[in-house]
Short mmCIF file of C-alpha atoms in Angstrom, two decimals:
data_model
loop_
_atom_site.label_atom_id
_atom_site.label_comp_id
_atom_site.label_asym_id
_atom_site.label_seq_id
_atom_site.Cartn_x
_atom_site.Cartn_y
_atom_site.Cartn_z
CA UNK A 1 0.00 0.01 -0.01
CA UNK A 2 1.12 3.56 -0.44
CA UNK A 3 0.27 6.92 1.09
CA UNK A 4 -1.75 8.92 -1.37
CA UNK A 5 0.79 11.73 -1.60
CA UNK A 6 3.85 9.61 -1.56
CA UNK A 7 5.57 8.34 -4.73
CA UNK A 8 6.34 4.65 -4.69
CA UNK A 9 8.58 3.07 -5.42
CA UNK A 10 41.35 7.10 -0.11
CA UNK A 11 39.19 9.76 1.73
CA UNK A 12 41.21 12.83 0.57
CA UNK A 13 39.47 14.81 -2.08
CA UNK A 14 41.06 14.56 -5.50
CA UNK A 15 41.64 17.72 -7.58
CA UNK A 16 39.13 18.34 -10.29
CA UNK A 17 40.34 17.62 -13.80
CA UNK A 18 39.25 20.59 -15.87
CA UNK A 19 40.47 19.40 -19.24
CA UNK A 20 37.87 19.76 -22.00
CA UNK A 21 35.69 16.61 -22.43
CA UNK A 22 36.28 14.70 -25.59
CA UNK A 23 33.91 14.75 -28.54
CA UNK A 24 32.71 11.30 -27.48
CA UNK A 25 30.97 12.90 -24.45
CA UNK A 26 27.36 13.49 -25.38
CA UNK A 27 27.03 17.16 -24.61
CA UNK A 28 24.81 19.29 -26.76
CA UNK A 29 26.48 22.50 -25.44
CA UNK A 30 29.61 23.24 -23.45
CA UNK A 31 30.39 26.74 -22.14
CA UNK A 32 33.66 27.67 -20.39
CA UNK A 33 33.31 30.61 -18.02
CA UNK A 34 36.37 32.10 -16.32
CA UNK A 35 35.87 33.69 -12.88
CA UNK A 36 38.63 36.24 -12.33
CA UNK A 37 38.03 36.19 -8.57
CA UNK A 38 39.00 32.54 -8.25
CA UNK A 39 41.14 32.29 -11.36
CA UNK A 40 39.57 28.99 -12.05
CA UNK A 41 37.80 27.57 -15.04
CA UNK A 42 34.12 27.07 -14.32
CA UNK A 43 32.40 24.58 -16.55
CA UNK A 44 28.71 25.09 -17.33
CA UNK A 45 27.13 22.19 -19.14
CA UNK A 46 23.68 22.48 -20.67
CA UNK A 47 21.71 20.04 -22.81
CA UNK A 48 19.79 21.42 -25.73
CA UNK A 49 16.65 19.85 -24.31
CA UNK A 50 17.17 21.69 -21.03
CA UNK A 51 17.23 25.39 -20.11
CA UNK A 52 19.73 27.56 -22.08
CA UNK A 53 20.93 30.86 -20.62
CA UNK A 54 23.19 31.92 -23.45
CA UNK A 55 22.92 35.60 -24.42
CA UNK A 56 22.13 34.79 -27.99
CA UNK A 57 18.52 35.77 -27.88
CA UNK A 58 17.37 32.21 -28.12
CA UNK A 59 17.11 31.22 -24.47
CA UNK A 60 14.40 28.69 -23.96
CA UNK A 61 13.09 26.26 -21.44
CA UNK A 62 12.21 22.70 -22.36
CA UNK A 63 11.66 21.15 -18.96
CA UNK A 64 10.08 17.76 -19.41
CA UNK A 65 8.29 16.23 -16.46
CA UNK A 66 8.23 17.15 -12.77
CA UNK A 67 10.47 15.99 -9.98
CA UNK A 68 9.89 12.49 -8.76
CA UNK A 69 10.03 13.40 -5.11
CA UNK A 70 7.49 13.42 -2.24
CA UNK A 71 4.87 16.07 -2.99
CA UNK A 72 7.16 17.82 -5.45
CA UNK A 73 4.73 20.65 -6.15
CA UNK A 74 4.93 21.73 -2.49
CA UNK A 75 8.73 22.29 -2.80
CA UNK A 76 8.91 24.08 -6.18
CA UNK A 77 10.70 27.07 -4.70
CA UNK A 78 13.48 25.22 -2.95
CA UNK A 79 16.79 26.87 -3.91
CA UNK A 80 19.67 24.43 -4.01
CA UNK A 81 22.21 26.69 -2.34
CA UNK A 82 20.22 27.27 0.81
CA UNK A 83 20.63 24.83 3.70
CA UNK A 84 18.31 25.28 6.66
CA UNK A 85 16.02 23.40 9.03
CA UNK A 86 13.21 25.42 7.58
CA UNK A 87 11.39 22.96 5.32
CA UNK A 88 10.74 25.62 2.75
CA UNK A 89 14.47 26.37 2.25
CA UNK A 90 15.95 22.86 2.09
CA UNK A 91 17.77 22.08 -1.15
CA UNK A 92 15.72 20.38 -3.83
CA UNK A 93 17.23 17.18 -5.21
CA UNK A 94 18.66 17.38 -8.70
CA UNK A 95 16.61 15.69 -11.41
CA UNK A 96 17.53 15.06 -15.06
CA UNK A 97 15.65 18.23 -15.97
CA UNK A 98 17.54 20.38 -13.54
CA UNK A 99 21.12 19.19 -14.21
CA UNK A 100 22.13 22.11 -16.41
CA UNK A 101 21.26 24.69 -13.77
CA UNK A 102 23.62 23.45 -11.12
CA UNK A 103 27.20 24.74 -11.56
CA UNK A 104 30.06 24.64 -9.06
CA UNK A 105 32.02 27.74 -8.17
CA UNK A 106 35.08 25.53 -7.71
CA UNK A 107 35.48 26.33 -4.01
CA UNK A 108 34.47 22.91 -2.67
CA UNK A 109 34.45 19.38 -3.95
CA UNK A 110 30.88 18.60 -5.03
CA UNK A 111 29.74 15.05 -4.42
CA UNK A 112 26.41 13.70 -5.69
CA UNK A 113 24.30 11.23 -3.72
CA UNK A 114 20.82 9.76 -4.21
CA UNK A 115 18.04 10.96 -1.97
CA UNK A 116 17.21 14.13 -0.07
CA UNK A 117 19.05 15.74 2.85
CA UNK A 118 19.37 13.40 5.83
CA UNK A 119 19.70 10.28 3.70
CA UNK A 120 22.25 7.66 4.72
CA UNK A 121 23.87 8.30 1.36
CA UNK A 122 24.56 11.86 2.39
CA UNK A 123 26.36 10.61 5.50
CA UNK A 124 28.41 8.27 3.32
CA UNK A 125 29.37 11.12 0.91
CA UNK A 126 30.51 13.23 3.87
CA UNK A 127 32.47 10.32 5.35
CA UNK A 128 34.16 9.64 1.97
CA UNK A 129 34.92 13.33 1.31
CA UNK A 130 34.99 15.38 4.47
CA UNK A 131 34.04 19.04 4.06
CA UNK A 132 32.53 18.35 0.64
CA UNK A 133 29.41 19.97 -0.80
CA UNK A 134 26.96 17.07 -0.86
CA UNK A 135 24.50 17.40 -3.81
CA UNK A 136 21.21 15.47 -3.52
CA UNK A 137 19.88 13.78 -6.63
CA UNK A 138 16.49 12.20 -7.19
CA UNK A 139 17.65 9.03 -8.85
CA UNK A 140 20.85 6.93 -9.13
CA UNK A 141 20.92 7.72 -12.85
CA UNK A 142 20.89 11.46 -12.14
CA UNK A 143 24.04 11.15 -9.98
CA UNK A 144 25.89 9.28 -12.69
CA UNK A 145 24.88 11.87 -15.21
CA UNK A 146 25.84 14.81 -12.99
CA UNK A 147 29.42 13.46 -12.78
CA UNK A 148 29.61 12.82 -16.53
CA UNK A 149 28.37 16.35 -17.35
CA UNK A 150 30.90 18.01 -15.00
CA UNK A 151 28.18 19.35 -12.73
CA UNK A 152 29.71 17.53 -9.75
CA UNK A 153 33.13 16.11 -9.10
CA UNK A 154 32.25 12.77 -7.57
CA UNK A 155 29.35 10.52 -6.74
CA UNK A 156 28.95 8.23 -3.73
CA UNK A 157 26.37 5.49 -4.35
CA UNK A 158 25.38 2.30 -2.46
CA UNK A 159 26.31 -1.05 -4.02
CA UNK A 160 25.48 -3.60 -1.33
CA UNK A 161 24.07 -3.97 2.14
CA UNK A 162 24.95 -6.61 4.68
CA UNK A 163 21.29 -7.53 5.18
CA UNK A 164 19.54 -6.58 1.99
CA UNK A 165 22.24 -7.70 -0.50
CA UNK A 166 23.26 -6.02 -3.76
CA UNK A 167 21.76 -2.88 -5.28
CA UNK A 168 21.35 -4.29 -8.74
CA UNK A 169 20.38 -0.96 -10.31
CA UNK A 170 23.75 0.45 -9.60
CA UNK A 171 25.57 -2.61 -11.00
CA UNK A 172 23.67 -2.07 -14.31
CA UNK A 173 24.48 1.64 -14.28
CA UNK A 174 28.21 0.99 -13.78
CA UNK A 175 28.19 -0.78 -17.09
CA UNK A 176 25.98 1.75 -18.85
CA UNK A 177 28.10 4.76 -17.87
CA UNK A 178 31.88 5.31 -18.20
CA UNK A 179 32.67 6.40 -14.65
CA UNK A 180 35.51 4.85 -12.67
CA UNK A 181 35.46 3.48 -9.11
CA UNK A 182 38.07 5.42 -7.11
CA UNK A 183 37.25 4.31 -3.62
CA UNK A 184 34.78 2.66 -1.26
CA UNK A 185 33.27 3.60 2.09
CA UNK A 186 31.31 1.49 4.53
CA UNK A 187 28.57 3.04 6.69
CA UNK A 188 26.80 1.54 9.67
CA UNK A 189 23.01 1.99 9.30
CA UNK A 190 21.24 2.87 12.56
CA UNK A 191 17.51 3.27 12.12
CA UNK A 192 15.37 5.52 14.31
CA UNK A 193 11.61 5.88 14.72
CA UNK A 194 10.77 9.53 14.10
CA UNK A 195 7.59 11.58 14.63
CA UNK A 196 6.46 15.16 14.97
CA UNK A 197 6.81 16.94 18.33
CA UNK A 198 4.14 15.98 20.82
CA UNK A 199 3.41 12.65 19.14
CA UNK A 200 3.91 9.52 21.25
CA UNK A 201 4.45 5.94 20.11
CA UNK A 202 0.99 5.12 21.18
CA UNK A 203 -0.47 7.80 18.81
CA UNK A 204 1.13 6.15 15.71
CA UNK A 205 -0.93 3.95 13.36
CA UNK A 206 1.47 3.72 10.41
CA UNK A 207 5.12 4.23 9.52
CA UNK A 208 6.77 5.30 6.31
CA UNK A 209 10.23 4.41 4.98
CA UNK A 210 12.26 2.72 2.24
CA UNK A 211 11.23 -0.97 1.79
CA UNK A 212 14.61 -2.24 2.96
CA UNK A 213 14.52 -0.07 6.04
CA UNK A 214 11.04 -1.38 6.87
CA UNK A 215 12.11 -4.99 6.40
CA UNK A 216 15.24 -4.39 8.54
CA UNK A 217 13.03 -3.16 11.42
CA UNK A 218 10.23 -5.77 10.91
CA UNK A 219 10.38 -7.17 14.49
CA UNK A 220 10.14 -3.80 16.22
CA UNK A 221 7.47 -2.39 13.93
CA UNK A 222 5.36 -5.61 14.27
CA UNK A 223 5.60 -5.43 18.05
CA UNK A 224 4.41 -1.80 17.94
CA UNK A 225 1.49 -2.78 15.68
CA UNK A 226 2.27 -0.24 12.96
CA UNK A 227 1.12 -0.45 9.38
CA UNK A 228 4.18 -0.23 7.10
CA UNK A 229 4.01 1.88 3.93
CA UNK A 230 6.92 1.94 1.45
CA UNK A 231 8.28 5.18 -0.08
CA UNK A 232 11.35 5.98 -2.17
CA UNK A 233 13.84 6.74 0.68
CA UNK A 234 14.20 7.03 4.44
CA UNK A 235 14.93 10.79 4.55
CA UNK A 236 12.07 11.45 2.11
CA UNK A 237 9.70 9.66 4.53
CA UNK A 238 10.91 11.96 7.36
CA UNK A 239 10.49 15.05 5.09
CA UNK A 240 6.93 13.98 4.23
CA UNK A 241 5.91 13.43 7.86
CA UNK A 242 7.35 16.79 8.89
CA UNK A 243 5.95 18.84 6.03
CA UNK A 244 2.40 17.54 6.42
CA UNK A 245 2.62 17.65 10.24
CA UNK A 246 1.20 14.13 10.48
CA UNK A 247 0.13 13.06 13.99
CA UNK A 248 -0.62 9.37 13.36
CA UNK A 249 2.35 8.63 11.10
CA UNK A 250 5.98 8.08 11.90
CA UNK A 251 9.12 7.52 9.77
CA UNK A 252 12.04 5.14 9.95
CA UNK A 253 15.14 7.19 9.12
CA UNK A 254 18.42 8.41 10.55
CA UNK A 255 19.01 10.68 13.52
CA UNK A 256 20.38 13.22 11.05
CA UNK A 257 17.01 13.32 9.31
CA UNK A 258 15.36 14.05 12.63
CA UNK A 259 17.60 17.02 13.18
CA UNK A 260 17.16 18.38 9.64
CA UNK A 261 13.34 18.07 9.56
CA UNK A 262 12.66 18.95 13.22
CA UNK A 263 11.32 15.55 14.21
CA UNK A 264 11.49 13.79 17.59
CA UNK A 265 13.31 10.49 17.98
CA UNK A 266 10.87 8.10 19.67
CA UNK A 267 13.20 5.08 19.50
CA UNK A 268 16.82 4.52 18.39
CA UNK A 269 18.58 1.49 16.88
CA UNK A 270 15.32 -0.20 15.98
CA UNK A 271 16.88 -2.47 13.32
CA UNK A 272 16.51 -6.18 14.03
CA UNK A 273 20.17 -6.86 13.37
CA UNK A 274 22.86 -4.55 14.76
CA UNK A 275 25.32 -5.60 12.04
CA UNK A 276 23.66 -3.48 9.33
CA UNK A 277 26.32 -2.00 7.06
CA UNK A 278 26.05 -0.52 3.60
CA UNK A 279 28.99 -0.35 1.24
CA UNK A 280 29.22 2.65 -1.06
CA UNK A 281 31.29 3.24 -4.20
CA UNK A 282 33.08 6.49 -4.84
CA UNK A 283 32.85 7.35 -8.55
CA UNK A 284 34.79 9.80 -10.74
CA UNK A 285 35.33 10.70 -14.38
CA UNK A 286 38.98 9.64 -14.30
CA UNK A 287 40.56 6.60 -12.68
CA UNK A 288 43.17 6.91 -9.93
CA UNK A 289 46.65 5.47 -10.39
CA UNK A 290 46.72 2.19 -8.45
CA UNK A 291 49.50 1.73 -5.94
CA UNK A 292 51.01 -0.96 -3.74
CA UNK A 293 51.49 1.20 -0.62
CA UNK A 294 48.23 0.05 0.95
CA UNK A 295 45.58 -2.69 0.50
CA UNK A 296 43.76 -2.23 -2.86
CA UNK A 297 40.67 -3.75 -4.31
CA UNK A 298 39.91 -4.07 -8.03
CA UNK A 299 36.43 -4.39 -9.55
CA UNK A 300 35.87 -5.94 -13.01
CA UNK A 301 33.00 -7.11 -15.16
CA UNK A 302 33.20 -9.82 -17.82
CA UNK A 303 31.08 -12.19 -19.86
CA UNK A 304 31.76 -15.76 -20.97
CA UNK A 305 30.71 -18.26 -23.65
CA UNK A 306 28.32 -20.91 -22.47
CA UNK A 307 29.91 -24.30 -21.67
CA UNK A 308 30.79 -26.78 -18.96
CA UNK A 309 33.26 -25.40 -16.43
CA UNK A 310 33.69 -22.03 -18.11
CA UNK A 311 32.94 -20.00 -14.98
CA UNK A 312 35.20 -22.34 -12.98
CA UNK A 313 37.97 -21.68 -15.49
CA UNK A 314 37.43 -17.88 -15.19
CA UNK A 315 37.63 -17.90 -11.41
CA UNK A 316 40.67 -20.25 -11.40
CA UNK A 317 42.82 -17.46 -12.94
CA UNK A 318 42.61 -15.75 -9.59
CA UNK A 319 42.96 -18.87 -7.41
CA UNK A 320 46.10 -19.94 -9.31
CA UNK A 321 47.72 -16.65 -8.25
CA UNK A 322 46.48 -16.63 -4.67
CA UNK A 323 44.18 -13.61 -5.33
CA UNK A 324 41.23 -13.48 -2.92
CA UNK A 325 37.79 -12.79 -4.37
CA UNK A 326 35.54 -10.65 -2.09
CA UNK A 327 32.42 -10.37 -4.26
CA UNK A 328 30.85 -11.99 -7.30
CA UNK A 329 27.56 -10.91 -8.78
CA UNK A 330 25.81 -11.99 -11.96
CA UNK A 331 23.42 -9.91 -14.07
CA UNK A 332 21.58 -10.91 -17.27
CA UNK A 333 23.14 -9.46 -20.43
CA UNK A 334 20.29 -7.21 -21.51
CA UNK A 335 20.85 -6.94 -25.21
CA UNK A 336 20.77 -10.74 -25.65
CA UNK A 337 19.23 -12.26 -22.54
CA UNK A 338 18.32 -15.55 -24.23
CA UNK A 339 20.34 -17.61 -26.71
CA UNK A 340 19.74 -21.04 -28.27
CA UNK A 341 22.14 -23.77 -27.12
CA UNK A 342 24.46 -25.29 -29.68
CA UNK A 343 22.64 -28.64 -29.57
CA UNK A 344 19.20 -26.96 -29.96
CA UNK A 345 17.99 -28.57 -26.75
CA UNK A 346 16.89 -25.35 -25.17
CA UNK A 347 17.62 -21.68 -24.53
CA UNK A 348 19.80 -20.14 -21.84
CA UNK A 349 20.58 -16.80 -20.33
CA UNK A 350 23.76 -14.87 -21.08
CA UNK A 351 25.23 -13.25 -17.99
CA UNK A 352 27.69 -10.55 -16.98
CA UNK A 353 29.82 -11.32 -13.94
CA UNK A 354 30.89 -8.56 -11.63
CA UNK A 355 33.88 -9.55 -9.51
CA UNK A 356 35.83 -7.72 -6.76
CA UNK A 357 39.25 -9.03 -5.82
CA UNK A 358 41.93 -8.04 -3.29
CA UNK A 359 44.77 -6.80 -5.44
CA UNK A 360 45.99 -3.64 -7.11
CA UNK A 361 46.26 -3.34 -10.84
CA UNK A 362 49.85 -2.25 -10.05
CA UNK A 363 50.53 -5.82 -8.96
CA UNK A 364 51.98 -8.12 -11.61
CA UNK A 365 49.88 -11.04 -10.37
CA UNK A 366 46.62 -9.05 -11.02
CA UNK A 367 47.82 -8.04 -14.50
CA UNK A 368 48.64 -11.64 -15.35
CA UNK A 369 45.28 -12.84 -14.02
CA UNK A 370 43.39 -10.43 -16.29
CA UNK A 371 45.55 -11.29 -19.27
CA UNK A 372 44.67 -15.00 -18.64
CA UNK A 373 40.99 -14.17 -18.23
CA UNK A 374 40.97 -12.17 -21.46
CA UNK A 375 42.04 -15.22 -23.41
CA UNK A 376 38.54 -16.75 -23.15
CA UNK A 377 36.29 -13.93 -21.88
CA UNK A 378 34.00 -12.51 -24.53
CA UNK A 379 34.04 -9.16 -22.77
CA UNK A 380 36.18 -7.70 -20.00
CA UNK A 381 36.27 -4.23 -18.40
CA UNK A 382 38.10 -2.91 -15.34
CA UNK A 383 35.70 -0.73 -13.39
CA UNK A 384 38.32 0.53 -10.97
CA UNK A 385 41.34 -0.30 -8.80
CA UNK A 386 41.12 1.62 -5.55
CA UNK A 387 42.12 1.60 -1.83
CA UNK A 388 40.07 -0.71 0.34
CA UNK A 389 38.06 0.76 3.27
CA UNK A 390 39.67 -0.77 6.32
CA UNK A 391 38.11 1.59 8.85
CA UNK A 392 36.19 0.29 11.80
CA UNK A 393 32.42 0.64 11.27
#
């Protein structure tokens, strides 16, 4: 069920590379504006289908579709640059129709994340890049596009959770886009039950949150007898409850969301399992140079021909060199999901395999393993070689 007004559903900043994008980048318009006060090149990117502010007399606005956020019409006037606890001045998440209007002044590293202010992804972005300017985006796709169009410098997006498993959407987007993994960060997820001031637990009849958050707090919410309703994200649920001043509805979200939206924390750490950790990837336009001075991880994606023992053979290239695999994920190959078998006895799926392994691409053993794999892989791409997050959660 859904609420009627709710839509369903390493840590050091790297310098921004301001070289001009190649012609292969799909930009309809690129404008280079030089700010003499900062003596930096400011890059303003605008798609032809979006708003154009050039002084050529042909400025136009082709916004297509509204924002896919909770009660978007109520937040139309949210300026991005204002940060306040006042609900009417909180930054509005970027959507694909707003990308061209968000330009950095070059003073701080801009890091995109999915969700609204108070989301766990915002905390991950700030952990990955302290003192950054965290930029909220409506969808995962929007965050990828914002980096590609030079509107932000980095993106920090979730890839897997210790309880909920992999975020398949982001695996698919890693292949669709040409960004590079330059780091990872792990964040402990601590859910809180939030409500408006003056509301007690006994007053609540329902609770809003992201489906995974609701499932992770199932035991507590069942004991409280609350009806669970799924929305797009945890912080968005808190924002909705606060904006509409709901008295019979709570939200499962972070303590940061409670502070931002002026809600009361009725209960803390309501997740059923205390070992609730989400791993986030740090994405950039350019790869980092892998080193051997610290533990590195490398992420790859490849596909194979169908046949007995082919996957075993692929994984053996790492075992033979004592390289430890930390993750393997398979996703259907979308352009040709089904193929007839050679003996015409049936049809089978073609798969892409995403693998993480503990080695740097600066290691000879890792290079040899990938050379070996390339001998029989039908496709192979290195998504990134980056320092491992060894911090204590």
